[in-house]
CSV table of C-alpha atoms in Angstrom, one decimal:
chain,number,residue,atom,x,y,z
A,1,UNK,CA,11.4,14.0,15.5
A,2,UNK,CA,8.1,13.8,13.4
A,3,UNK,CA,5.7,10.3,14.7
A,4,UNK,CA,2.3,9.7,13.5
A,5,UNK,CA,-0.5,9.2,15.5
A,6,UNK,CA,-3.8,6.7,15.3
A,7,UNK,CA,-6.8,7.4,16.0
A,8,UNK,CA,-9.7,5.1,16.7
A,9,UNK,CA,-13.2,7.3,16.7
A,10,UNK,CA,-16.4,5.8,17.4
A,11,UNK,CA,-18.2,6.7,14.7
A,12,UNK,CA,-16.4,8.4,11.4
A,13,UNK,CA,-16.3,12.3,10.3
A,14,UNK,CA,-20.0,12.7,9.8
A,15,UNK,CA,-20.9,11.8,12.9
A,16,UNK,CA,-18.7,14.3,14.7
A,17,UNK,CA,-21.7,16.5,14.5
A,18,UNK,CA,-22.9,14.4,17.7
A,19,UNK,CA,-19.7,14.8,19.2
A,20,UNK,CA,-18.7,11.5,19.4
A,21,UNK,CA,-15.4,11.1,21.2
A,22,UNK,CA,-12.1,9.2,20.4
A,23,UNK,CA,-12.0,6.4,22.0
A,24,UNK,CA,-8.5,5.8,22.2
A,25,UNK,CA,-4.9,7.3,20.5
A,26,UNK,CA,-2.0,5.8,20.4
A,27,UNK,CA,1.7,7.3,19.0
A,28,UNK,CA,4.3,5.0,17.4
A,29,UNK,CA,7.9,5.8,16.5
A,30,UNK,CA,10.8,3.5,14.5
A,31,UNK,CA,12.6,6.9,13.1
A,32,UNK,CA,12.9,10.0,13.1
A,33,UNK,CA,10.4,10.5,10.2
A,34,UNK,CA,7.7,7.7,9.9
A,35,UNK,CA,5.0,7.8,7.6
A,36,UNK,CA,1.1,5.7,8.0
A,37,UNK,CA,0.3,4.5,4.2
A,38,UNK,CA,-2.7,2.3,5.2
A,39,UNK,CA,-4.4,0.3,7.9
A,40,UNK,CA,-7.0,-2.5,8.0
A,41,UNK,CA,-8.6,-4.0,10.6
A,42,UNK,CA,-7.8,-7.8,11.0
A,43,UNK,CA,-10.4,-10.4,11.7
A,44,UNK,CA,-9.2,-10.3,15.5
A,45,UNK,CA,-10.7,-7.4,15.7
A,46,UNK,CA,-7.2,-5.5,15.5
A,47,UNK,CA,-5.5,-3.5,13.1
A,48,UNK,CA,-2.5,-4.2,10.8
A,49,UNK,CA,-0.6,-0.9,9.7
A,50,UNK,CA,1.8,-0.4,6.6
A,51,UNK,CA,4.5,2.4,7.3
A,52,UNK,CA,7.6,3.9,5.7
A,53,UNK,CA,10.2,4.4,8.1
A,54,UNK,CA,13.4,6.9,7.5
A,55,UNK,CA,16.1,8.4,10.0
A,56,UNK,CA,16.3,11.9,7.4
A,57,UNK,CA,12.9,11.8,5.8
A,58,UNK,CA,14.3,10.9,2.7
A,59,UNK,CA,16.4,8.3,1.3
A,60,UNK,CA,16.7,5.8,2.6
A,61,UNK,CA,13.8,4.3,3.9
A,62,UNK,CA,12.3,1.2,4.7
A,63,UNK,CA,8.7,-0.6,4.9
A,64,UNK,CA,7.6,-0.7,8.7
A,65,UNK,CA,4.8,-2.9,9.4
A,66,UNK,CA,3.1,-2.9,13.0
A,67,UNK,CA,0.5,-5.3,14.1
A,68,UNK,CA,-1.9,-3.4,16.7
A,69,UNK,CA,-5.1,-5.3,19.4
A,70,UNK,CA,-8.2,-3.6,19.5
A,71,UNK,CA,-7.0,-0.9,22.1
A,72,UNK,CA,-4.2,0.2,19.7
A,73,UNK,CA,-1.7,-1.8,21.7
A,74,UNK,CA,1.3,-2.8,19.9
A,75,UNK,CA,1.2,-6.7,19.1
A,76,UNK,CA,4.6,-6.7,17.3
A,77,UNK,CA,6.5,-4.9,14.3
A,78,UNK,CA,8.6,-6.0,11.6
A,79,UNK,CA,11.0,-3.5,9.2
A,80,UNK,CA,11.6,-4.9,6.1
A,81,UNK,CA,14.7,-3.2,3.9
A,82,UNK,CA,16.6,-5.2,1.7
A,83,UNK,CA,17.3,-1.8,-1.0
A,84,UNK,CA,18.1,1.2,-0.9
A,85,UNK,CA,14.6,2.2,-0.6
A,86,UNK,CA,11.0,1.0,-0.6
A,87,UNK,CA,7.8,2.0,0.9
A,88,UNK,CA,4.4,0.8,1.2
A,89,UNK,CA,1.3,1.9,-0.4
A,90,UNK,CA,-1.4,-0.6,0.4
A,91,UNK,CA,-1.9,-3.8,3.1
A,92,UNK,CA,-4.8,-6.2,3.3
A,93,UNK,CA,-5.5,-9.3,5.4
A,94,UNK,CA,-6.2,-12.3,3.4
A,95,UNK,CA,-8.2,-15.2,3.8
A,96,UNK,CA,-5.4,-17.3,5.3
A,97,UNK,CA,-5.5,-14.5,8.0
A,98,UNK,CA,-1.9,-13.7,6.4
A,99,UNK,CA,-0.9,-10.2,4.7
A,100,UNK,CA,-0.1,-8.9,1.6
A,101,UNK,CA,1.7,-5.3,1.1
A,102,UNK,CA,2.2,-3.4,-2.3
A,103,UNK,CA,4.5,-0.3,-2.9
A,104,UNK,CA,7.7,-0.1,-4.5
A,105,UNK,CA,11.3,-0.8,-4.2
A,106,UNK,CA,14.6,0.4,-5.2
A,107,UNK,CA,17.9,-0.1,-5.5
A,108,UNK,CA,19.2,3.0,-5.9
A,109,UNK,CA,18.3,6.8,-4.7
A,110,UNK,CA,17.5,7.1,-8.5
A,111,UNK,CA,14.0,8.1,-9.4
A,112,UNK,CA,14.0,5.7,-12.5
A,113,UNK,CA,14.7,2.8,-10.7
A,114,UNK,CA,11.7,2.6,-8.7
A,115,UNK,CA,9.6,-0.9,-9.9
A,116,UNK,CA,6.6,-2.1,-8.0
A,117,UNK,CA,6.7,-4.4,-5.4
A,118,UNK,CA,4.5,-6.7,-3.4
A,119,UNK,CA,5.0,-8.9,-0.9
A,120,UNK,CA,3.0,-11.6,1.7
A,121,UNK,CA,3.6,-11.7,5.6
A,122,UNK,CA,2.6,-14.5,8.1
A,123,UNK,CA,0.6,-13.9,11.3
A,124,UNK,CA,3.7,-12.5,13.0
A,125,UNK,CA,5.6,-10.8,10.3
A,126,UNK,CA,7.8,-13.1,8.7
A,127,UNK,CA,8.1,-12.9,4.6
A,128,UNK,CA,6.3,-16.0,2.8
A,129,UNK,CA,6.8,-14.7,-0.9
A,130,UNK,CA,7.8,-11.6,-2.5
A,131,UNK,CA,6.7,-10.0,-6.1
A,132,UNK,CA,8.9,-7.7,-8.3
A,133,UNK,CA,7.5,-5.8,-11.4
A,134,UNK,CA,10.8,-4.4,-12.6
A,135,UNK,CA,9.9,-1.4,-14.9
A,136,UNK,CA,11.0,2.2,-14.4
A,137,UNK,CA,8.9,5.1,-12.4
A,138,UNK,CA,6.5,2.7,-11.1
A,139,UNK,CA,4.7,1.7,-8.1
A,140,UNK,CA,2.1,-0.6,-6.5
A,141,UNK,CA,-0.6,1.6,-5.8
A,142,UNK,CA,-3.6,-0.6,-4.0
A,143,UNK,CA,-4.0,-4.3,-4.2
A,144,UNK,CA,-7.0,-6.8,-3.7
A,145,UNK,CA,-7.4,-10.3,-3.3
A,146,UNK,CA,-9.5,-12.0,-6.1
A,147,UNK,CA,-12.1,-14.8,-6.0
A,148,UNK,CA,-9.6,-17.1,-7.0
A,149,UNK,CA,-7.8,-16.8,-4.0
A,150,UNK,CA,-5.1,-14.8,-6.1
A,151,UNK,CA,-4.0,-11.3,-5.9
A,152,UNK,CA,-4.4,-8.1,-8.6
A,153,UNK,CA,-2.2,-5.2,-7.6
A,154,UNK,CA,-2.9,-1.9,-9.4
A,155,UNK,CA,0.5,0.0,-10.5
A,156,UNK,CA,0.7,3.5,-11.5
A,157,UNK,CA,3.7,5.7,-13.6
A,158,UNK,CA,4.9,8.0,-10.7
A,159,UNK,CA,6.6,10.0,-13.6
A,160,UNK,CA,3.3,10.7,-15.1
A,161,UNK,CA,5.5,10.7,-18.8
A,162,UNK,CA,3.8,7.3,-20.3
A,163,UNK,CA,0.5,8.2,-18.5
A,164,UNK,CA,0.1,4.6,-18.1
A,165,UNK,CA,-2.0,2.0,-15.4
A,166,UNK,CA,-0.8,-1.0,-14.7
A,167,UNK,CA,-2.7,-4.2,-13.8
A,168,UNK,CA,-0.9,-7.1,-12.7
A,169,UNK,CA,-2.5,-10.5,-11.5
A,170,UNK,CA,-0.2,-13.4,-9.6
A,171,UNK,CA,-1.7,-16.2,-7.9
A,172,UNK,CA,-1.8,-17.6,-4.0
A,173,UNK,CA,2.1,-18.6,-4.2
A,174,UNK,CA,3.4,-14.8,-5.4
A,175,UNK,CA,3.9,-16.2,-9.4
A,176,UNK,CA,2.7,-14.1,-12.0
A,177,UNK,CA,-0.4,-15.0,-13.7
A,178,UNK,CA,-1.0,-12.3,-16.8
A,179,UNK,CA,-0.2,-7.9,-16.6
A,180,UNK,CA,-2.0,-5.7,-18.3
A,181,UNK,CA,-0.7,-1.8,-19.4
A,182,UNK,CA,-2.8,1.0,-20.6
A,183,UNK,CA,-1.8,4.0,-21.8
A,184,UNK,CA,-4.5,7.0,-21.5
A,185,UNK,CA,-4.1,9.8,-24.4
A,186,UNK,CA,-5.3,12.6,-21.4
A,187,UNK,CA,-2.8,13.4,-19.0
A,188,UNK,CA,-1.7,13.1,-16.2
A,189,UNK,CA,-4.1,10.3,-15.1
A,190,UNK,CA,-3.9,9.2,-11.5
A,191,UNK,CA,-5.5,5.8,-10.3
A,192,UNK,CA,-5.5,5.3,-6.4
A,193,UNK,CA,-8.0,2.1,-5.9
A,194,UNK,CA,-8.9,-1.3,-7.2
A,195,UNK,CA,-11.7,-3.5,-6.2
A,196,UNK,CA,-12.6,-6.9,-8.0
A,197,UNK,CA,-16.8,-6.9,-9.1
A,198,UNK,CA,-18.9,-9.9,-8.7
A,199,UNK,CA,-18.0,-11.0,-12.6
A,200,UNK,CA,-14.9,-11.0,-11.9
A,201,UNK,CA,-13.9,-7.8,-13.7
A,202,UNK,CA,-12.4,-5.0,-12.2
A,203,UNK,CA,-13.4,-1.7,-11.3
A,204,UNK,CA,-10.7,1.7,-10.9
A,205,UNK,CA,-11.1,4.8,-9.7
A,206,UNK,CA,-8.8,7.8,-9.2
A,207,UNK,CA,-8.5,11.2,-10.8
A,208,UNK,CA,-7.5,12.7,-14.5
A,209,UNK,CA,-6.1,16.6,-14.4
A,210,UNK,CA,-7.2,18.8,-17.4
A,211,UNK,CA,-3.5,19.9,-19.1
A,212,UNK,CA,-4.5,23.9,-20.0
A,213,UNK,CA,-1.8,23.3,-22.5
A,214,UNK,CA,-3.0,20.9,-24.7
A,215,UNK,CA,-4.8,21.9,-27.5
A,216,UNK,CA,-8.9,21.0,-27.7
């Protein structure tokens, strides 16, 4: 049975030169094969965690969110699986003190059908809206909340066949604002974060493989 573990360190990797110590660990299981995507920590001090959840490590699985206090302490948890499958790629508190989560869904075990997906959680868990992006290989990859009080989640083509980005604005009620695609002649291009600059333009970064087939 495979469970992942959190750990809260005083001070990050570069400071374990001074051997700092852990302050506290804490193990959490929903399935037999859970998986941590991300983790913030809340305004309370705590931590809000985004998890997929499956009984095989494969399909199906489901999006497992857990709400932790300051000590790691479980506050409560919420599963949320509606399709076949979906998972979670990135949570962040908003202003409200609510939370928004980005990843994908599916309603079938078929690759293709994977589309990205987004949805907002109150204080304890319960669904306020919820965001579909129905394309084909694609998933939310990070998200961020906007000056506007909006939302711009950052898709990526898990089949790496279009080599294309996705940029996809919705505002504070989960409707769809504008989207954005761009297609990038070098491939395969990988984009893993978003972050919103103070002119309100956006700033990416990720990776781009060299392809030592393609011709100079």
């Amino acid at each position: 049975m495979k469970k992942f573990v959190v750990f809260l360190v005083s001070f990050f990797l570069i400071n374990f030169a001074y051997n700092q110590s852990i302050t506290w660990d804490k193990t959490y299981n929903n399935e037999a094969v859970d998986r941590a995507r991300s983790i913030k920590q809340t305004n309370d001090n705590g931590y809000i965690v985004a998890c997929s959840s499956s009984p095989w490590g494969n399909e199906p699985t489901e999006i497992w969110i857990l709400k932790l206090n300051e000590y790691g302490d479980t506050i409560w948890t919420k599963t949320y699986n509606q399709y076949v499958s979906q998972e979670p790629y990135s949570i962040i508190e908003t202003n409200d003190e609510k939370y928004v989560i980005s990843g994908y869904k599916s309603p079938t075990v078929n690759y293709w059908d994977y589309y990205i997906y987004a949805f907002k959680i109150d204080e304890t868990g319960n669904v306020i809206w919820e965001f579909e992006y129905q394309g084909g290989n694609q998933l939310g990859q990070d998200i961020v909340e906007t000056y506007d009080g909006g939302y711009v989640i950052l898709g990526i083509n898990v089949a790496f066949i279009a080599n294309e980005i996705f940029l996809i604005k919705w505002n504070q009620n989960g409707q769809m604002v504008w989207d954005k695609t761009y297609t990038f002649q070098s491939s395969p291009t990988l984009i893993s974060e978003i972050v919103e600059t103070q002119d309100s333009g956006f700033i990416l970064v990720g990776e781009r493989q060299s392809n030592p087939y393609q011709e100079a």
